[in-house]
CSV table of C-alpha atoms and ligand atoms in Angstrom, one decimal:
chain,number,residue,atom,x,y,z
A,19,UNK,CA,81.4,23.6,210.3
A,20,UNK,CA,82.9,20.9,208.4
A,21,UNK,CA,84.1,17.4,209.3
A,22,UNK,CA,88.0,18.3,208.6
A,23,UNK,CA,90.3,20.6,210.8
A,24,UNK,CA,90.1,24.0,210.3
A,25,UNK,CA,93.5,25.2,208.9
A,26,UNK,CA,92.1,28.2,211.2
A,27,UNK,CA,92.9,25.8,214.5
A,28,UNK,CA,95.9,26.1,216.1
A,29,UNK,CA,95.4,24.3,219.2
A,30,UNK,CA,94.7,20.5,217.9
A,31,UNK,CA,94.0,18.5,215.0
A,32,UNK,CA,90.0,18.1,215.5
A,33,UNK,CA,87.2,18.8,213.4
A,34,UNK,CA,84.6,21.1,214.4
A,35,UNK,CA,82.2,18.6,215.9
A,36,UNK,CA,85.0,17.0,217.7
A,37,UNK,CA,86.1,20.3,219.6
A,38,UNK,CA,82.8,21.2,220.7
A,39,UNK,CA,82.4,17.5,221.9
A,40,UNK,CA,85.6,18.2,223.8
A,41,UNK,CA,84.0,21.6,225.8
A,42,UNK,CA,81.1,20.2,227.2
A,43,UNK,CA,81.8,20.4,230.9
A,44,UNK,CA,80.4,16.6,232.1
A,45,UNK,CA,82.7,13.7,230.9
A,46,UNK,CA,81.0,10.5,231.3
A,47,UNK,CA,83.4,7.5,232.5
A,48,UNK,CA,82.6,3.9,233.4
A,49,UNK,CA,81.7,3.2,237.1
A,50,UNK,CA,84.9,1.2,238.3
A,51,UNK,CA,84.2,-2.2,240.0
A,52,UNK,CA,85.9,-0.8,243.0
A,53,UNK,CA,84.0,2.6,242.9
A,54,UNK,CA,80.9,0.9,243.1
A,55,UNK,CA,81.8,-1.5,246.2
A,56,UNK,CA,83.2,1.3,248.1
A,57,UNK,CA,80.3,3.3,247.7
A,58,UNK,CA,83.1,6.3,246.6
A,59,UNK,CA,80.9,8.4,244.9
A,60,UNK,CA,80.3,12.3,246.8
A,61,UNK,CA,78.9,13.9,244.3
A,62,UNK,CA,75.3,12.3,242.3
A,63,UNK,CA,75.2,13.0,239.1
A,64,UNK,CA,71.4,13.7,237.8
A,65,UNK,CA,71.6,13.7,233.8
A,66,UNK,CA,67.9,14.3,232.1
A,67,UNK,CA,66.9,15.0,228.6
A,68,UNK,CA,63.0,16.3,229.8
A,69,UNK,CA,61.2,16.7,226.1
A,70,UNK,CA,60.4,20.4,225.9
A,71,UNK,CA,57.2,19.5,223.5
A,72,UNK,CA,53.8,17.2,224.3
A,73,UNK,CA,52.0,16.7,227.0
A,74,UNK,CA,55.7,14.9,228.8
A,75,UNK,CA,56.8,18.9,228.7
A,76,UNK,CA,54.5,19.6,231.6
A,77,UNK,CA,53.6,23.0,229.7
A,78,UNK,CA,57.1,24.0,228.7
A,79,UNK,CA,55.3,26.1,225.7
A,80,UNK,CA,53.7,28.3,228.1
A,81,UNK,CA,57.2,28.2,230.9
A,82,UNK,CA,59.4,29.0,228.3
A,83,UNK,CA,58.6,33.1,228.0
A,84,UNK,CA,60.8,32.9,231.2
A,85,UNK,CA,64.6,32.9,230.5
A,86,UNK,CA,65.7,30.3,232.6
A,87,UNK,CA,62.1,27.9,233.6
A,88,UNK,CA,62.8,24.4,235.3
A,89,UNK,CA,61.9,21.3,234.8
A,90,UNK,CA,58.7,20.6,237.5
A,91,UNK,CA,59.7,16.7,236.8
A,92,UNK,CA,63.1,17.4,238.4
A,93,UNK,CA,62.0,19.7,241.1
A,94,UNK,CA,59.6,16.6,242.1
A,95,UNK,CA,62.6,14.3,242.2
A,96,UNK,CA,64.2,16.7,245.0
A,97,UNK,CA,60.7,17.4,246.7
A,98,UNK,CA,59.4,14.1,246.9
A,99,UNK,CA,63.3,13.0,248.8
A,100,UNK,CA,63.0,16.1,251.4
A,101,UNK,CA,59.8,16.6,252.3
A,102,UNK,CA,56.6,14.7,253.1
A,103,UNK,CA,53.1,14.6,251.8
A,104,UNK,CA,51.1,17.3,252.9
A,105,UNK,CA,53.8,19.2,254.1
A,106,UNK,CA,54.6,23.2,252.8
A,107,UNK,CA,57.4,24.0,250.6
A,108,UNK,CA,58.7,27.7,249.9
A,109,UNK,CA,60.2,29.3,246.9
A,110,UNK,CA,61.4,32.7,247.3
A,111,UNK,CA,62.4,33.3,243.5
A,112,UNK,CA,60.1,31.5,241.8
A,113,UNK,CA,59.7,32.5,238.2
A,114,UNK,CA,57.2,30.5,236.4
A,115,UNK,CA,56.9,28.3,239.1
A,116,UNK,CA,59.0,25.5,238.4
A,117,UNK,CA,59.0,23.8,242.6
A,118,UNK,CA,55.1,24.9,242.5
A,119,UNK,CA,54.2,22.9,239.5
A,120,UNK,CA,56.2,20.3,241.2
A,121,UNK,CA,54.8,20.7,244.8
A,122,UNK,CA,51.5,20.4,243.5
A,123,UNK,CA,52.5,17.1,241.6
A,124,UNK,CA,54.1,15.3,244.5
A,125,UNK,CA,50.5,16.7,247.0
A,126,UNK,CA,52.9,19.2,249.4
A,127,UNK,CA,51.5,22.6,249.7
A,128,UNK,CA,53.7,25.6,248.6
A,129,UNK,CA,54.0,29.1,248.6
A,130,UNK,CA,56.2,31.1,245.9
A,131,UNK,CA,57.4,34.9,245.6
A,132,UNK,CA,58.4,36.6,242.7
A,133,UNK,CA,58.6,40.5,241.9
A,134,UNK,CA,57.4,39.6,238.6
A,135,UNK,CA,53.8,39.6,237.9
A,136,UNK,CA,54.0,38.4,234.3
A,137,UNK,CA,56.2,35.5,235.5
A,138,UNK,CA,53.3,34.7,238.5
A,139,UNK,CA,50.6,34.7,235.9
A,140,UNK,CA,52.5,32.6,233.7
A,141,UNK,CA,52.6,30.0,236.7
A,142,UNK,CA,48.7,30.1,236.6
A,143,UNK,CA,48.4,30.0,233.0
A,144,UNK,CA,50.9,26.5,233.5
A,145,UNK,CA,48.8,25.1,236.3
A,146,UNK,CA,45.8,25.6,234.6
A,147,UNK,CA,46.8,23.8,231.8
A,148,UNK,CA,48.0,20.5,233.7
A,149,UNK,CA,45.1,20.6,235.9
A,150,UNK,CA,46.6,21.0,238.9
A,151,UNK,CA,45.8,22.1,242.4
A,152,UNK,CA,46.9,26.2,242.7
A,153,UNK,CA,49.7,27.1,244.9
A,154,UNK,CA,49.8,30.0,246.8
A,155,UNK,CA,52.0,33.0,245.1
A,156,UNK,CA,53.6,36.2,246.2
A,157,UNK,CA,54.5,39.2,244.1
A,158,UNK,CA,56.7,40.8,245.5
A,159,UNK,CA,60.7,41.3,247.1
A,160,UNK,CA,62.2,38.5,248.6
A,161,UNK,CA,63.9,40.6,250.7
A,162,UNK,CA,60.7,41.6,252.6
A,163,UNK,CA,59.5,38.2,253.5
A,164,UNK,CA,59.8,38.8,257.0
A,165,UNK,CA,57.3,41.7,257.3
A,166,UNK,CA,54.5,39.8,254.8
A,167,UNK,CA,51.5,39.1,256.8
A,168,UNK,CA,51.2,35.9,254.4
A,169,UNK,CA,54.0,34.5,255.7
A,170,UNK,CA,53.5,35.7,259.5
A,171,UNK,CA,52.6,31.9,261.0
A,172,UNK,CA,54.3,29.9,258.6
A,173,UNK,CA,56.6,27.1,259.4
A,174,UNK,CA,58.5,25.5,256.2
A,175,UNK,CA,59.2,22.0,255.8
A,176,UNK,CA,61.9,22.3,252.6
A,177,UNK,CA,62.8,25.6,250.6
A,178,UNK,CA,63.9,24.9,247.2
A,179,UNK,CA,64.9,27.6,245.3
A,180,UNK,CA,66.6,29.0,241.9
A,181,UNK,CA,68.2,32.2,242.3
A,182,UNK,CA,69.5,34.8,239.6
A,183,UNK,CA,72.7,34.4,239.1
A,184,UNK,CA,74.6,37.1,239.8
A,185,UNK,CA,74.1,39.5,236.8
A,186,UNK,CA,75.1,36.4,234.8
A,187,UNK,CA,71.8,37.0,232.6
A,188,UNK,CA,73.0,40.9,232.1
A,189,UNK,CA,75.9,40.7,230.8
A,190,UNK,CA,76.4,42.2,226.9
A,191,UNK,CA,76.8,38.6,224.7
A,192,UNK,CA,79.9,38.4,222.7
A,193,UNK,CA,81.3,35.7,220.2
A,194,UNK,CA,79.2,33.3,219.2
A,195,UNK,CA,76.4,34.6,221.9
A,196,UNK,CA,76.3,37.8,220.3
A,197,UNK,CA,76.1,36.4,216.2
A,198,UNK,CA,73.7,34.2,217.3
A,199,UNK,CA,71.1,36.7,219.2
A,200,UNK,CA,68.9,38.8,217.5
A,201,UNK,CA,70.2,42.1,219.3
A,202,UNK,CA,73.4,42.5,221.7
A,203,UNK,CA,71.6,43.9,224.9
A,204,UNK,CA,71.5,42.6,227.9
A,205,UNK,CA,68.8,40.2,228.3
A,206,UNK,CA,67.7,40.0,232.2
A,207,UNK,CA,65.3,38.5,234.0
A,208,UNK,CA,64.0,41.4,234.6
A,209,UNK,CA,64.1,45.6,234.9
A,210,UNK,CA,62.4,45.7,238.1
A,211,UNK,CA,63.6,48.0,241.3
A,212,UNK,CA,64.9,45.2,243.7
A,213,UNK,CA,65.9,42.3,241.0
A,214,UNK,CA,68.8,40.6,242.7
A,215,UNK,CA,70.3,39.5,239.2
A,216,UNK,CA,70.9,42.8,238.1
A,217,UNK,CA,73.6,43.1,241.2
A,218,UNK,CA,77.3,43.1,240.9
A,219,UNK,CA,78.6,39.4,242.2
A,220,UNK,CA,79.7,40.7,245.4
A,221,UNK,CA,76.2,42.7,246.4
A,222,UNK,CA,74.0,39.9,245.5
A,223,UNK,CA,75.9,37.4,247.4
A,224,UNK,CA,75.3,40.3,250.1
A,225,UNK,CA,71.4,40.6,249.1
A,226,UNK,CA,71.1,36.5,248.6
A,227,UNK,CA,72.5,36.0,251.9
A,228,UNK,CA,70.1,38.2,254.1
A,229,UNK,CA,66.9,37.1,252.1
A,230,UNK,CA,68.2,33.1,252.5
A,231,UNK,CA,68.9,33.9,256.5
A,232,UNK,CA,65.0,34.9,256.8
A,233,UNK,CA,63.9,32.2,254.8
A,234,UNK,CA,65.6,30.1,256.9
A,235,UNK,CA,64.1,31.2,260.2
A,236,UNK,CA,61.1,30.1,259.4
A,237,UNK,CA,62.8,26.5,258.1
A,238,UNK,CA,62.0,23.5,260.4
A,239,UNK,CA,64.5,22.7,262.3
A,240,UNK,CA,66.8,19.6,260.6
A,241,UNK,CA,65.1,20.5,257.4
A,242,UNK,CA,66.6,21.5,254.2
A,243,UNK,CA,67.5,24.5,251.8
A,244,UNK,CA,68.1,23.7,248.1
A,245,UNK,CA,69.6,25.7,246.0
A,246,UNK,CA,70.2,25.6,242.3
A,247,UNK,CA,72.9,27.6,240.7
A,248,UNK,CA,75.2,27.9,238.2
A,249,UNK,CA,79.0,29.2,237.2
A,250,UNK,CA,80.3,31.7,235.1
A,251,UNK,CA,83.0,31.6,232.4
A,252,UNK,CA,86.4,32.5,234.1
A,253,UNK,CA,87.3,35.9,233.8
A,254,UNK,CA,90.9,37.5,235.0
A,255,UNK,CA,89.6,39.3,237.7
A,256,UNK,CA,86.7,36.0,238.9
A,257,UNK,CA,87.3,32.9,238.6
A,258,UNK,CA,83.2,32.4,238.1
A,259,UNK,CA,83.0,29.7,241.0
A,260,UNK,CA,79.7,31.1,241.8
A,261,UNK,CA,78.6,27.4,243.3
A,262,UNK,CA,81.3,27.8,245.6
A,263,UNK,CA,81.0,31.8,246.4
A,264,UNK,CA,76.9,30.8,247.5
A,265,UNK,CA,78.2,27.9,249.7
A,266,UNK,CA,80.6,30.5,251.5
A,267,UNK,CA,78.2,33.1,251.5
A,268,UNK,CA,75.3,30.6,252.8
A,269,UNK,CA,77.5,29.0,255.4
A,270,UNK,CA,78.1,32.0,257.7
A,271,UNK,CA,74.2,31.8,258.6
A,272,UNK,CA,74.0,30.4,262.2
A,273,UNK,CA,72.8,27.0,262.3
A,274,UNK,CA,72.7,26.6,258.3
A,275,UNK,CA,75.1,23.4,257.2
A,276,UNK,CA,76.5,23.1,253.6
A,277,UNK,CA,75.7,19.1,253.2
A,278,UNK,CA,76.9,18.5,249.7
A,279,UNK,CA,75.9,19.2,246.2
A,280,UNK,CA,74.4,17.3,242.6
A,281,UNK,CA,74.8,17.9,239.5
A,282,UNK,CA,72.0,18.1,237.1
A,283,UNK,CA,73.4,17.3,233.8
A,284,UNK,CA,70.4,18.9,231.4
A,285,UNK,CA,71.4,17.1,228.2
A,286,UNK,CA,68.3,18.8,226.3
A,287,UNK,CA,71.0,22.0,225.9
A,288,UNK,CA,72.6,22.5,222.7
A,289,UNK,CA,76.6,22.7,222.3
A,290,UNK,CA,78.5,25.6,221.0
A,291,UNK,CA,81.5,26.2,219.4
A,292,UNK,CA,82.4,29.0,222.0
A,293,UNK,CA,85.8,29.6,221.3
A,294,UNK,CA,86.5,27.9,217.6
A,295,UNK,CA,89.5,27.3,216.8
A,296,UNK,CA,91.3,29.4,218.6
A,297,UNK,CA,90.8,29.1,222.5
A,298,UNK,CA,89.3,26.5,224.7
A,299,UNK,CA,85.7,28.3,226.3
A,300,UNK,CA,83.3,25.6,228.0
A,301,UNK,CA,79.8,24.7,227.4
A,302,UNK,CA,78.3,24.7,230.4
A,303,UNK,CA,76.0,22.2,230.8
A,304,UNK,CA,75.1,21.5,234.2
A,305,UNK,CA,73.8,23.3,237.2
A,306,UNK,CA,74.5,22.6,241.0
A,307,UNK,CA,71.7,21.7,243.1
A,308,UNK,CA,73.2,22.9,246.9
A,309,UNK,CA,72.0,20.8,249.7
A,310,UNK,CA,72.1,22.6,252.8
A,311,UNK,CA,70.3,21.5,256.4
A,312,UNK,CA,69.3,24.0,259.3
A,313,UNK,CA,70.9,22.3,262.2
A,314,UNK,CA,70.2,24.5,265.3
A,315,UNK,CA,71.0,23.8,268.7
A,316,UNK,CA,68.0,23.8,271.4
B,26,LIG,C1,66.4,31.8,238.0
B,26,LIG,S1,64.8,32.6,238.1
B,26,LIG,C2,63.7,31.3,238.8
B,26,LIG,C3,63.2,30.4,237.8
B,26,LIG,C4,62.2,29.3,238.4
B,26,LIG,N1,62.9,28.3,239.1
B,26,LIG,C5,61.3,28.7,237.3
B,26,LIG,O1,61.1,27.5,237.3
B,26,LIG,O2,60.8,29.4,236.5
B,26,LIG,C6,65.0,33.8,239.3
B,26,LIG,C7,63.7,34.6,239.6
B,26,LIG,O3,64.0,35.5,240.7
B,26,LIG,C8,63.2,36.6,240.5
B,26,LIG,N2,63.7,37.7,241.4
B,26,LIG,C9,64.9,38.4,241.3
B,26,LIG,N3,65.0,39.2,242.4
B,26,LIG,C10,64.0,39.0,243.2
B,26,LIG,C11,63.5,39.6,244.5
B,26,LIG,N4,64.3,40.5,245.1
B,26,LIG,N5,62.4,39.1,245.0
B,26,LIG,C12,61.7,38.1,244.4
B,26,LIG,N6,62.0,37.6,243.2
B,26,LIG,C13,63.1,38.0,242.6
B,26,LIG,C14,63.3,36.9,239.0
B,26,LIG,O4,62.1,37.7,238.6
B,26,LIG,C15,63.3,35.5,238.4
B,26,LIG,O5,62.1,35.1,237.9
């Protein structure tokens, strides 16, 4: 991709590096003196370049054989607001143990589940190497937390969690995805019996919805769920506003209040010229982080 128009693009007059410039989904724009006065601003805005290499990774080397691994720095950020010290923290899907790592940073006690083994033992591996204080861990389903004797007499101060997303991870890679993989296949988190990200969008809202609802009975009450997800490109028959389809789906549990969202801005992603030069296709470069509060009447 060169610095002159492609006589290819029949949209605008940019070069390459200006149209990918152009896709990434967060523009930045100066606060306005009256923005700042009147306090306007709903929505935060977290933007974070976390180095992936050194000791500042917090063991991204050995996090990174799972797909989608987050930052422990930024999961601290959100722990440290809504909970205490000393305090317990749950993760139903917790991968390579992102909100562990974190928990165990910021002194709360956590417990995580995962149907992965591999990812679990990747967790240890992680925590071993940054000398910190083991969390407990699950393997297993999510969708059996109510009967596991582990969880029996446990009360939860804050659950953060990262979902799959849909079968976002599934799906066969075309364009640019595809030229730029190795193979074509699907690439999920994983094959297991009972992974919710290999469900069609309107089961696993179904399955994410039942597991959040027992989660959240054993939530504190005026405590809070988080919830990181993402969207997906717009198709014609979804408009990929899966942020806004969890919200809904999350919503109709009794006594669970939607109380506003960030946006976590990962500037350590790479653009792509998804799209070039023929049709606008966003880089998507941010996740939502859900806040939601349990809110039940006595
Ligand atoms: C987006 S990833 C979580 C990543 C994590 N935040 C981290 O820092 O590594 C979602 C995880 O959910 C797990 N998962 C999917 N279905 C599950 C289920 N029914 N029960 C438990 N874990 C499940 C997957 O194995 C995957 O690791």
């Amino acid at each position: 991709m060169n610095n002159k128009p492609s006589s290819r693009n029949t949209l605008n007059d940019l070069n390459g590096k200006e149209w990918i410039y152009n896709t990434n989904s967060i523009e930045s724009f100066e606060t306005e003196e009256w923005e700042r006065e009147f306090n306007k601003f709903v929505i935060e805005l977290i933007e974070t370049r976390y180095s992936t290499k050194g000791k500042e990774s917090f063991a991204h080397h050995i996090r990174k054989s799972h797909p989608t691994p987050k930052p422990p720095q930024l999961m601290e950020r959100l722990i440290r607001f809504f909970s205490k010290k000393g305090e317990l923290v749950f993760d139903p899907f917790m991968g390579v143990g992102g909100t562990l790592l974190a928990s165990s940073m910021a002194e709360r006690n956590c417990i995580g589940i995962d149907l992965s083994e591999k990812y679990i033992n990747i967790y240890k591996e992680a925590n071993q190497y940054l000398e910190l204080e083991e969390q407990k861990t699950i393997i297993g389903d999510a969708r059996d937390l109510d009967k596991n004797k582990l969880l029996e007499d446990k009360i939860f101060d804050l659950i953060v969690t990262d979902p799959p997303y849909g079968n976002m991870m599934n799906r066969i890679k075309t364009g640019h995805a595809a030229r730029t993989k190795k193979s074509n296949q699907p690439t999920p988190f994983s094959t297991i019996e009972g992974d919710i990200g290999n469900l069609e969008i309107n089961e696993f809202l179904i399955e994410l919805k039942e597991i959040t609802e027992k989660a959240v009975k054993k939530l504190r009450n005026k405590r809070y769920l988080i919830v990181f997800t993402k969207d997906f490109q717009p198709k014609p028959d979804y408009d990929g506003m899966l942020h806004s389809d969890i919200v809904k789906a999350l919503s109709k549990i009794n006594g669970l209040l939607f109380k506003g969202m960030k946006i976590w801005f990962d500037k350590s992603m790479n653009l792509f010229p998804y799209g070039y030069p023929y049709a606008y296709v966003g880089n998507q470069l941010h996740q939502y982080i859900l806040i939601f509060r349990k809110e039940e009447k006595n």
